[in-house]
Coordinates of C-alpha atoms in Angstrom, one line a residue:
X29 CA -63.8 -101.2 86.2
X30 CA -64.5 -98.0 84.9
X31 CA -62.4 -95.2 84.9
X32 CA -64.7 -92.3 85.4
X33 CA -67.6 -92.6 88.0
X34 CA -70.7 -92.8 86.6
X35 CA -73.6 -90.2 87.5
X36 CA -76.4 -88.5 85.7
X37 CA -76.5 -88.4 82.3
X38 CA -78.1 -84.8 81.9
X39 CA -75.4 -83.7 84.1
X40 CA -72.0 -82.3 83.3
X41 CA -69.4 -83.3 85.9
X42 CA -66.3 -80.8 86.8
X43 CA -64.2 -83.7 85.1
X44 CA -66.6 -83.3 81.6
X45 CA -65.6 -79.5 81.6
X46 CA -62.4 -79.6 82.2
X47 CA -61.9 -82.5 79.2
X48 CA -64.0 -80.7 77.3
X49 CA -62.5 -77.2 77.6
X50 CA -58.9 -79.1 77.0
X51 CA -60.5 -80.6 73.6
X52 CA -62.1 -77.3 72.7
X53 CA -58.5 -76.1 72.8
X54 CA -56.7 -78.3 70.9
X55 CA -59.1 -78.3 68.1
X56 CA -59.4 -74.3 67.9
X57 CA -55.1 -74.6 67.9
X58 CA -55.5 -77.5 65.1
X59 CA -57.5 -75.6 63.2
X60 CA -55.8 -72.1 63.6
X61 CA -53.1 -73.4 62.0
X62 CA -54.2 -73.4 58.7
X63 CA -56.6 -70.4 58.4
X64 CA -53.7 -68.5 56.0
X65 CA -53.5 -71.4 53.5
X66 CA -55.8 -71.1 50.4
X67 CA -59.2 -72.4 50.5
X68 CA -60.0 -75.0 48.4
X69 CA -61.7 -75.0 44.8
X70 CA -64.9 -76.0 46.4
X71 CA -65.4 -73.5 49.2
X72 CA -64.2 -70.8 47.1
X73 CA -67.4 -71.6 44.7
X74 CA -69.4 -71.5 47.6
X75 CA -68.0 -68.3 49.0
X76 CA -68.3 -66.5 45.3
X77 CA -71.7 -68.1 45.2
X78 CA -72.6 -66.3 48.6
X79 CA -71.2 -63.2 47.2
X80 CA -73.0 -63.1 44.4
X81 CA -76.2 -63.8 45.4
X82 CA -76.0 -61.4 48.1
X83 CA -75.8 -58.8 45.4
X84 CA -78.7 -60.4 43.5
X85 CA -77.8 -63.0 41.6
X86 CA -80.0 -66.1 41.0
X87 CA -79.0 -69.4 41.8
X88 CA -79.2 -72.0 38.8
X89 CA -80.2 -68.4 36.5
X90 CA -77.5 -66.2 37.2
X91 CA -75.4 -68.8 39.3
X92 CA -75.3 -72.6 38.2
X93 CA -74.4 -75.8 40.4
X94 CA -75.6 -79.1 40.4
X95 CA -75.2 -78.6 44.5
X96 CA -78.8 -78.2 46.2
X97 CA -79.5 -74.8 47.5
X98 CA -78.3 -75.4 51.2
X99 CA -74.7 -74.6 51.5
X100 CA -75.0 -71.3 49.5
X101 CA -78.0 -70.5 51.8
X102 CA -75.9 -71.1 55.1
X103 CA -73.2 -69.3 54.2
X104 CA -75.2 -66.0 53.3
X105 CA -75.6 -64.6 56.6
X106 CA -72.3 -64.9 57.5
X107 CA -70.8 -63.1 54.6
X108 CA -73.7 -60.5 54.6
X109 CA -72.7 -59.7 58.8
X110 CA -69.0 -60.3 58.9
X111 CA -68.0 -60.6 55.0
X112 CA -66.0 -63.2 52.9
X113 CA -63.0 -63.3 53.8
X114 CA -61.6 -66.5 54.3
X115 CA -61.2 -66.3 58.0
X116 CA -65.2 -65.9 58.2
X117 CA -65.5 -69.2 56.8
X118 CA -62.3 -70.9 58.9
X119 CA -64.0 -69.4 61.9
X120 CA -67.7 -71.2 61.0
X121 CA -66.2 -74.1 60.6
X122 CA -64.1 -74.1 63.9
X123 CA -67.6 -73.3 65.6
X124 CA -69.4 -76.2 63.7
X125 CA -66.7 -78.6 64.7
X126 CA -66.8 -77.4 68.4
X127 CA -70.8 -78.7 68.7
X128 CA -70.0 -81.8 66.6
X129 CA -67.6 -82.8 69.0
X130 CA -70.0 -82.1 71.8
X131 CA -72.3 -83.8 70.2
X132 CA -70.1 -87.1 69.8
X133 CA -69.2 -86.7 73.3
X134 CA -72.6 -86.5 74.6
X135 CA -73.4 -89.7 72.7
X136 CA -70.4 -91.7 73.8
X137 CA -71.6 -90.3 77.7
X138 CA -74.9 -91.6 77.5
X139 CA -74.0 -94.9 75.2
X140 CA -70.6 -96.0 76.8
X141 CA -69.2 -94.0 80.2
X142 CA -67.4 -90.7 81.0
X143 CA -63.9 -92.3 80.1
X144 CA -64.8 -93.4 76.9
X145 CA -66.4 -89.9 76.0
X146 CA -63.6 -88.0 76.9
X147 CA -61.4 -89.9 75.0
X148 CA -64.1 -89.3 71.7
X149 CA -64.1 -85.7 72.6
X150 CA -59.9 -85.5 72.6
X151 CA -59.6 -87.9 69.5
X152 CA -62.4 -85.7 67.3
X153 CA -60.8 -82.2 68.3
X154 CA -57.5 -83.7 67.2
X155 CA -58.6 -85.4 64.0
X156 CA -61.3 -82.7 63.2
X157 CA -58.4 -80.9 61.4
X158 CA -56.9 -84.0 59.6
X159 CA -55.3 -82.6 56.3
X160 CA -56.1 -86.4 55.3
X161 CA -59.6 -85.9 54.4
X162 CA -59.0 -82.1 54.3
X163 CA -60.8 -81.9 57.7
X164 CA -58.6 -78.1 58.0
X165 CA -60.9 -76.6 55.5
X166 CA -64.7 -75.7 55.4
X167 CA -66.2 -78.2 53.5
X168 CA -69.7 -79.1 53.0
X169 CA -69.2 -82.2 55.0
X170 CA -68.0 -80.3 58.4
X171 CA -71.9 -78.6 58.3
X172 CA -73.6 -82.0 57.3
X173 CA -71.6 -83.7 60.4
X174 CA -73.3 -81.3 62.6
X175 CA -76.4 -81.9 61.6
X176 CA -76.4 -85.8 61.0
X177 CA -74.7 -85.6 64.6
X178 CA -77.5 -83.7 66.2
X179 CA -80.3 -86.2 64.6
X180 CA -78.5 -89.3 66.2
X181 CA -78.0 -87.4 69.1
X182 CA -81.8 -86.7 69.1
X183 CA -82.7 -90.5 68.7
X184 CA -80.8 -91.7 71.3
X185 CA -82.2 -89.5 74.0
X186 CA -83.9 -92.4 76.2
X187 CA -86.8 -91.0 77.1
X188 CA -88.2 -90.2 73.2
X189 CA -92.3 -90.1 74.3
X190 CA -93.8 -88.6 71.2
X191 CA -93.2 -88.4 67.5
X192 CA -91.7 -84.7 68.4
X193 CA -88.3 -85.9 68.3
X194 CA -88.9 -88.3 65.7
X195 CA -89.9 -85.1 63.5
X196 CA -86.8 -83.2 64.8
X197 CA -84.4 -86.0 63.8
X198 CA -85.8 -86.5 60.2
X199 CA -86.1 -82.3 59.4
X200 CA -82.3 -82.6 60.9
X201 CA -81.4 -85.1 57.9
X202 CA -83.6 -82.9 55.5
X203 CA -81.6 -79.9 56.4
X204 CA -78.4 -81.8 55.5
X205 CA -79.7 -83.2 52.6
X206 CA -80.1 -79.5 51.0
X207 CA -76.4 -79.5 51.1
X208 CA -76.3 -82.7 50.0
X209 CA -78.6 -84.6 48.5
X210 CA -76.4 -88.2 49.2
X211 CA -77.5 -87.7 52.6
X212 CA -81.0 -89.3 51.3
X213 CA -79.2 -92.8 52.1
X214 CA -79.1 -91.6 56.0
X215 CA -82.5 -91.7 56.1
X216 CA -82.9 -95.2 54.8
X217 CA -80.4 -96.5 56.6
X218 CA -82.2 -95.5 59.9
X219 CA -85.7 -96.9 58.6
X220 CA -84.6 -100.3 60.4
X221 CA -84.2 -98.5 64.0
X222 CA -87.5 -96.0 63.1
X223 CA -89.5 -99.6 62.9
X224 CA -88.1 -102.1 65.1
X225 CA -88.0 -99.3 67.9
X226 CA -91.4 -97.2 67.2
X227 CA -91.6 -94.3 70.0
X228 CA -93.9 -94.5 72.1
X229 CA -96.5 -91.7 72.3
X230 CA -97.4 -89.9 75.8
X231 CA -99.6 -92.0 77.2
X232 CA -97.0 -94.6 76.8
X233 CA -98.6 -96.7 74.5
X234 CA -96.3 -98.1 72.1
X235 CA -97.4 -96.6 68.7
X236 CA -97.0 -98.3 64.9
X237 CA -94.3 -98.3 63.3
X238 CA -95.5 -96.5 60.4
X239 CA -96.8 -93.6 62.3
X240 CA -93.3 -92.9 63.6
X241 CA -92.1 -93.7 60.0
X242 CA -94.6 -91.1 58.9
X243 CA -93.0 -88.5 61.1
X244 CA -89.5 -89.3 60.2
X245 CA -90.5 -88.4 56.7
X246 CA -92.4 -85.8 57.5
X247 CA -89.9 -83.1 58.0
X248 CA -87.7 -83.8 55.0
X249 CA -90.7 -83.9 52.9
X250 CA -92.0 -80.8 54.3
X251 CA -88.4 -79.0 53.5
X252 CA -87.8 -80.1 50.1
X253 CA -92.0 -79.1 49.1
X254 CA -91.5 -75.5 50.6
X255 CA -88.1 -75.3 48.6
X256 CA -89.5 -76.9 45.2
X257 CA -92.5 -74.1 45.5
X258 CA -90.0 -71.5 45.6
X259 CA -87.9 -72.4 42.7
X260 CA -91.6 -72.4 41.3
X261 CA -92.8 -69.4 42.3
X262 CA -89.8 -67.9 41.1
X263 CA -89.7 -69.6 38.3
X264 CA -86.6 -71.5 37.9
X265 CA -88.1 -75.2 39.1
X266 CA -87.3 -76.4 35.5
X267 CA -83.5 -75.3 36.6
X268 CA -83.4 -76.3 39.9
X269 CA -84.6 -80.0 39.2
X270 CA -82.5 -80.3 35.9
X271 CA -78.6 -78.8 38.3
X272 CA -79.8 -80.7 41.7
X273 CA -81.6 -84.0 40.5
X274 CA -81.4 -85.1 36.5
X275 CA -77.7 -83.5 36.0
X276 CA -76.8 -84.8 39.6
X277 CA -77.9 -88.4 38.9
X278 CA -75.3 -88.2 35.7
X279 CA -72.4 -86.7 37.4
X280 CA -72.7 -89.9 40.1
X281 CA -72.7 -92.1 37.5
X282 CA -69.7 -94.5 37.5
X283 CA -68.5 -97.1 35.3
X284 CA -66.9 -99.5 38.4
X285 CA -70.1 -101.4 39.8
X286 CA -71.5 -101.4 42.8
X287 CA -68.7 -103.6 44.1
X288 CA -66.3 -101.8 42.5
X289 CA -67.9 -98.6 44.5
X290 CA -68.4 -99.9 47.9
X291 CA -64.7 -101.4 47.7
X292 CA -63.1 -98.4 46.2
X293 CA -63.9 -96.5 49.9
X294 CA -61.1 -99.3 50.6
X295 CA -58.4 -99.1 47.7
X296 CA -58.4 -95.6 46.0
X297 CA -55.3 -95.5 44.2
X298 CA -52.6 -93.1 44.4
X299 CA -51.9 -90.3 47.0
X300 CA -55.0 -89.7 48.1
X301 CA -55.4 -93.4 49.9
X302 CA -52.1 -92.5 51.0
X303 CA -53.7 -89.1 52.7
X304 CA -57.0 -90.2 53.6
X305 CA -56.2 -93.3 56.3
X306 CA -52.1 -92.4 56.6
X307 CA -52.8 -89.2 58.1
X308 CA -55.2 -90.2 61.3
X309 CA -54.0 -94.6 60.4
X310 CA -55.0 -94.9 64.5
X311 CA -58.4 -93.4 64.5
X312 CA -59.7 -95.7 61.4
X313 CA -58.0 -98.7 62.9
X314 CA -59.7 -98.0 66.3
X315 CA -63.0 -97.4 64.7
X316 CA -62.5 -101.3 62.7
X317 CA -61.7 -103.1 65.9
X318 CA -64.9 -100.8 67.7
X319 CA -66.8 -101.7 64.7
X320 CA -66.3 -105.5 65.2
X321 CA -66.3 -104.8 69.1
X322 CA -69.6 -103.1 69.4
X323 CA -72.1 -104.9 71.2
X324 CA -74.8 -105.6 68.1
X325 CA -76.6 -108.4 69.3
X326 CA -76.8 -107.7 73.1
X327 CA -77.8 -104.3 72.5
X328 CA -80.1 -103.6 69.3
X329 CA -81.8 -100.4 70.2
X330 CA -78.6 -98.7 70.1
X331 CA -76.9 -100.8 67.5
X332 CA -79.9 -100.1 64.9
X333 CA -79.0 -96.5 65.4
X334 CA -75.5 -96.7 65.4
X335 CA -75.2 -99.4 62.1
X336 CA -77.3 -96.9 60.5
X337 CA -75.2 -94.1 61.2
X338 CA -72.3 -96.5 59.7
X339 CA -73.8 -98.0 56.7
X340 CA -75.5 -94.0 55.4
X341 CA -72.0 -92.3 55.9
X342 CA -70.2 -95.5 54.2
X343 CA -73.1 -95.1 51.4
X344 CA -72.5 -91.1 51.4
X345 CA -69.3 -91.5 50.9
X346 CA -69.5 -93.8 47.6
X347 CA -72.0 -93.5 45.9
X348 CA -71.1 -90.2 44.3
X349 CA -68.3 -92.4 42.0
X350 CA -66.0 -90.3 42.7
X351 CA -63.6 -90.0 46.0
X352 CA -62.6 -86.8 46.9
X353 CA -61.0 -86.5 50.2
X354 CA -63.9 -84.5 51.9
X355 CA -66.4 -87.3 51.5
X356 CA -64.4 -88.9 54.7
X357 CA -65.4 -86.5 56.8
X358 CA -68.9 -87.9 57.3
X359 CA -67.1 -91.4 58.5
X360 CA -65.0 -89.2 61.3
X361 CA -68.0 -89.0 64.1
X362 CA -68.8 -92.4 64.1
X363 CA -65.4 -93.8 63.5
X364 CA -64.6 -91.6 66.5
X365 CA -67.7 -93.2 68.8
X366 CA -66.8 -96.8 67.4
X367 CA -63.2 -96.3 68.7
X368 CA -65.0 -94.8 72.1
X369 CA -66.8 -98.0 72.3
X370 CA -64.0 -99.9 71.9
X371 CA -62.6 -98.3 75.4
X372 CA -65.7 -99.0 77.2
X373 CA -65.7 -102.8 76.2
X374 CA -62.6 -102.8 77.7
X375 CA -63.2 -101.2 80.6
X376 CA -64.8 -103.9 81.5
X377 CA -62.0 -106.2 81.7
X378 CA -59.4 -104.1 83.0
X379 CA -59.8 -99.8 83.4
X380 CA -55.4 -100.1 83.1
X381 CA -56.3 -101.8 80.0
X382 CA -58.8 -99.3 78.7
X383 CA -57.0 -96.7 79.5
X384 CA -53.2 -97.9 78.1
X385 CA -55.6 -98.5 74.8
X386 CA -56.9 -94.8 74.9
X387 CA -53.4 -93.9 75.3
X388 CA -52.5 -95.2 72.2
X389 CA -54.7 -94.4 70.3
X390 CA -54.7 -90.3 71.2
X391 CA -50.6 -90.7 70.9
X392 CA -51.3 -92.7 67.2
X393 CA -53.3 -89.7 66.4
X394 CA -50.8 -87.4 67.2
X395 CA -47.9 -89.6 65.6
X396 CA -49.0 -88.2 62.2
X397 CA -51.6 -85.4 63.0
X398 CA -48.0 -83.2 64.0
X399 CA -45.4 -84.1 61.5
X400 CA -48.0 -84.0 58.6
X401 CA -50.0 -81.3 59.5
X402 CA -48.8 -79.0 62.4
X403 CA -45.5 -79.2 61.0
X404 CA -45.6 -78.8 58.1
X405 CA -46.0 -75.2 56.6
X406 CA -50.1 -73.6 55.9
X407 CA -49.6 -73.2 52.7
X408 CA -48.4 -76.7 52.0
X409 CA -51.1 -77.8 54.1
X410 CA -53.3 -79.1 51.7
X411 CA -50.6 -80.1 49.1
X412 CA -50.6 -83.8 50.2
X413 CA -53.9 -84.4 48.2
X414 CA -54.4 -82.4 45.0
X415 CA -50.2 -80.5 45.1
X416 CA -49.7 -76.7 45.0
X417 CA -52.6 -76.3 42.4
X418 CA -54.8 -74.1 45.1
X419 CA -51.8 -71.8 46.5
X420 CA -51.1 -71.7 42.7
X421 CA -55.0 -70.4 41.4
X422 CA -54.9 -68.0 44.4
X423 CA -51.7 -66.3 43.1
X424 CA -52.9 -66.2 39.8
X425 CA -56.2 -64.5 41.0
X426 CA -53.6 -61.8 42.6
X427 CA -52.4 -61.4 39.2
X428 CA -55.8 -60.8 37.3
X429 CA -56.0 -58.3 40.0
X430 CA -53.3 -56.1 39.3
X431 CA -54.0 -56.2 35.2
X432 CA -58.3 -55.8 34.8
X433 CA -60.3 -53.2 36.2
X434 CA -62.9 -54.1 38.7
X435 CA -66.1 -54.0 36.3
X436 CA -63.9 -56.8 34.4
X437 CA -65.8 -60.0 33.7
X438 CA -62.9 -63.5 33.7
X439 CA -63.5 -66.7 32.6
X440 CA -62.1 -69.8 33.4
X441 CA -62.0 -72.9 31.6
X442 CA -61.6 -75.4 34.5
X443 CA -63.1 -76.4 37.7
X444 CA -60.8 -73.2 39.2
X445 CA -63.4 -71.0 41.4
X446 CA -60.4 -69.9 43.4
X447 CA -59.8 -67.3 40.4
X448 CA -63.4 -66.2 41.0
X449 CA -62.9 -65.8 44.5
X450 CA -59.8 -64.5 45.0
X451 CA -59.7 -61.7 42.2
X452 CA -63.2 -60.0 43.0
X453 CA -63.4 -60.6 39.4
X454 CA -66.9 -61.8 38.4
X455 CA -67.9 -65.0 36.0
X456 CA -68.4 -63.9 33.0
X457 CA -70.9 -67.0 33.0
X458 CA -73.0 -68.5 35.3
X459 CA -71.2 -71.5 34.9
X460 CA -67.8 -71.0 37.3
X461 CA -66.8 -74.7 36.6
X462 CA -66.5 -76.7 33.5
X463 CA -67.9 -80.4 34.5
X464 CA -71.5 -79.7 33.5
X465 CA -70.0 -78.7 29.7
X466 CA -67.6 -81.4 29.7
X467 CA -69.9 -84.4 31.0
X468 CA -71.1 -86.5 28.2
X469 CA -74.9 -85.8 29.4
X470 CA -78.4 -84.8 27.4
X471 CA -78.6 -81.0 28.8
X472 CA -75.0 -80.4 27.7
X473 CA -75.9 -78.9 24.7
X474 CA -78.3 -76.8 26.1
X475 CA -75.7 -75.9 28.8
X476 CA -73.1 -74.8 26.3
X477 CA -75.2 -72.6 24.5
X478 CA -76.0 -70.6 27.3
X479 CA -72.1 -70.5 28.2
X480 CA -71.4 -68.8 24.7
X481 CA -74.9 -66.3 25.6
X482 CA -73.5 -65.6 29.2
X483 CA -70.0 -64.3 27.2
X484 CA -71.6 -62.7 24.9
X485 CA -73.5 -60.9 26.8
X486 CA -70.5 -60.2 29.7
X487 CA -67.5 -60.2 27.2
X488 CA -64.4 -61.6 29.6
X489 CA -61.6 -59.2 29.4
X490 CA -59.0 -62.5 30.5
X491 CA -59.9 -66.1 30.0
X492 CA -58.2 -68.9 31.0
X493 CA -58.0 -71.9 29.0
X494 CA -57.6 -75.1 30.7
X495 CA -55.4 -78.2 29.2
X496 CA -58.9 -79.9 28.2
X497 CA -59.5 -78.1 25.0
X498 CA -63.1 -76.3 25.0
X499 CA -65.8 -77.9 22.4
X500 CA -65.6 -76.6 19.0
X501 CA -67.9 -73.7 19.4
X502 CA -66.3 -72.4 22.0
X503 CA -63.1 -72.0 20.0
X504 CA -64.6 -70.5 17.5
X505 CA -65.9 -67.9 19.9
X506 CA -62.6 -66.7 20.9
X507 CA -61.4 -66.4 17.2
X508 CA -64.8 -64.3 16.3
X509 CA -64.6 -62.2 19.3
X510 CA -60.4 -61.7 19.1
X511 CA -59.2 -63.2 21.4
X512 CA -55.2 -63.3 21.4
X513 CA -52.6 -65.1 23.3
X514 CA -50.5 -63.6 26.4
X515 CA -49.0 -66.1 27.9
X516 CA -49.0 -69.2 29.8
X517 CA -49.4 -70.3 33.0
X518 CA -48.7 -74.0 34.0
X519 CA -50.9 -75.6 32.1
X520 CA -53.2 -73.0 30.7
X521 CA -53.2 -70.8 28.0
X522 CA -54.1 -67.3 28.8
X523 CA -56.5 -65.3 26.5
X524 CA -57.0 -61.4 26.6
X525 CA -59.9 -59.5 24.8
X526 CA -57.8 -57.6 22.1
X527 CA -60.0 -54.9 22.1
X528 CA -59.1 -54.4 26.2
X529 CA -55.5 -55.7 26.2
X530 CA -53.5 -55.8 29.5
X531 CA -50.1 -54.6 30.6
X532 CA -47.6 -57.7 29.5
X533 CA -47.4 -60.0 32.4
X534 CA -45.3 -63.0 33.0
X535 CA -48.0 -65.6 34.1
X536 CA -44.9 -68.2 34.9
X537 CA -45.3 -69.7 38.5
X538 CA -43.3 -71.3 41.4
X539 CA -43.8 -72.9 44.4
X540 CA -42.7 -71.2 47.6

């Protein structure tokens, strides 16, 4: 028994719009509620990055991240049209989100039934903004989803007749994979469903396997060869493979295994397991019991697709070593369709059933989704998984404000872009983080000789000094250039050019 009647698949019914409207709505109020905490140390890079290449900077010259070029392209048509605050990049999230939850709805419509889509549209709008796997922000991950999304939602169109779609599907994944290169592992993990179901070309003559392989590779081949002649042209290929390939290799380098990676998606220590599956516990409960619910053996077209879609976001998410938060954002659309399959096996035995089920999970969801996050104030939003340390950068930033001119260069020894960012102040470096000087790699060296040229050459009027004391060069830089001591604030040591000194300026700092 099915709770929704069942009808065309290209066609919206009344009942789709009206669920769909109501999700649309509580995933623009979700998300409204945090656009005035602080943006992240991440999207803060990518929004100075924006900034500054807008006004001519180079990227890996003048600008340098080990992120490919993607993100910092996306973002610079919005900040060139509408600016940076950070409501512009709230508000391209919130749109991004919206089509990723049409997207999983339209896949749960044609894979499952109407019931079980609308429940995947009303669980992803309310755990889109789960503070859990900082799902309020504007991540990377939020534009990925979109586009890995789109490419599933491509491949499971039935009537795929020529190696068209195919092409679509793989440039989709190539687009993602300029904003993050880990998405490489989405492509392998759909090789299995590119060869066991070839599509057929338009004469309907099944074609081989390889062909269709061919143009699943095509378009992410294609991408990355027309962005790899650019950096060439422009001369900075030498740069952008040393940041995006050879440095990124290094800085996913982990001493656990691979067991002790694919288990540590499970058991992250500390706070942030605490965050990541305490703050939506119902949605990755109902996407396990989908997961060992879904139909894999009776139906392998769609389960080669969606075991792929698994297995590359489980993959994405360790294989960088390292668990941040954010990374779980690429399981949230299929954990969200595994836990709209789960309804539709159901629904076969009872639609009561199905639909107390639904219930509970949706009410799960907002259980925690409301105390943690909609109750709880914006600023503190994001407190649960690294503490007060962004609302805390932010002020700070207001503070370099009010004591440097705004032709000052700042520096900041630390992985704090929010200074960057939130002052107007520019880098005096191209390097706005310290991992690449810190990392025990070949190119350090070379890195941290053109850290002391960029300050040389844009002498920082403040610098921040994080508690990781700076290489040995580095220090002696400061005492060559005078650099004196004003204060302190949490745990860094303040610097101020003592030819340019500021007004005297109690750095101390409390949470509101």
């Amino acid at each position: 028994m099915s709770l929704a009647p069942r009808s065309s698949a290209s066609v919206l019914s009344r009942a789709d719009l009206i669920v769909l409207t109501l999700a649309g709505l509580i995933a623009v109020g979700f998300r409204l509620h945090a656009y005035p905490g602080p943006l992240e140390t991440d999207e803060c890079n990518y929004a100075y990055f924006a900034q500054r290449l807008l006004a001519g900077d180079r990227l890996y010259v003048d600008l340098w991240d080990h992120q490919p070029p993607g993100i910092f392209a996306l973002l610079l048509l919005p900040t060139a049209v509408f600016g940076s605050s950070p409501a512009v990049y709230r508000t391209l999230a919130l749109v991004l989100v919206l089509l990723t939850m049409f997207g999983v709805f339209d896949i749960a419509r044609r894979w499952f039934s109407r019931s079980a889509a609308w429940m995947a549209a009303l669980l992803f709008a309310l755990a889109s903004s789960d503070p859990g796997i900082a799902g309020e922000g504007c991540n990377r991950e939020i534009h990925m989803n979109l586009l890995l999304v789109a490419a599933v939602w491509v491949l499971a169109q039935r009537q795929v007749t020529d190696r068209r779609r195919v092409l679509l599907a793989g440039l989709l994944l190539g687009l993602a994979s300029t904003i993050k290169t880990v998405v490489a592992v989405h492509w392998v993990a759909l090789l299995p469903f590119m060869v066991l179901r070839p599509a057929p070309d338009t004469a309907g003559r099944r074609q081989h396997p390889l062909k269709t392989v061919a143009a699943f590779v095509a378009g992410p081949a294609a991408l990355w060869l027309a962005i790899l002649t650019y950096f060439a042209a422009a001369g900075r290929a030498g740069a952008f493979v040393d940041a995006t390939f050879t440095y990124n290799l290094a800085y996913s380098e982990s001493d656990q295994g691979w067991g002790g990676r694919l288990l540590g998606f499970f058991l992250k220590g500390g706070e942030f397991r605490h965050q990541i599956f305490g703050t939506a516990s119902a949605l990755w409960l109902a996407g396990a019991l989908g997961l060992a619910a879904f139909p894999w053996r009776r139906e392998r077209i769609k389960s080669l697709l969606m075991g792929g879609w698994v297995v590359g976001s489980y993959l994405a998410v360790c294989l960088p070593g390292r668990f941040w938060p954010h990374y779980y954002l690429l399981m949230l659309p299929p954990a969200v369709l595994l836990a709209a399959g789960l309804l539709h096996r159901l629904e076969r035995y009872h639609g009561w059933l199905a639909l107390g089920v639904a219930a509970v999970i949706i009410l799960g969801v907002l259980s925690t989704q409301v105390p943690r996050y909609l109750l709880v104030a914006p600023e503190r939003v994001g407190w649960g998984r690294y503490g007060p340390r962004m609302s805390w950068a932010r002020d700070q930033a207001r503070r370099v404000v009010a004591v440097t001119d705004p032709g000052d260069t700042i520096y900041v020894w630390s992985i704090d872009a929010n200074f960057y960012y939130y002052s107007g102040r520019r880098c005096a470096s191209r390097f706005t983080m310290y991992g690449s000087l810190i990392a025990d790699h070949p190119s350090t060296a070379a890195r941290r000789r053109l850290l002391l040229e960029d300050l040389g050459r844009n002498r920082p009027r403040l610098i921040f000094l994080a508690a990781k004391p700076p290489f040995a060069e580095l220090r002696q830089f400061f005492l060559d250039h005078r650099y004196v001591s004003v204060g302190r604030t949490t745990e860094m040591e303040v610097l101020c050019d003592l030819a340019r000194p500021i007004p005297p300026t109690d750095w101390t700092w409390e949470p509101r």
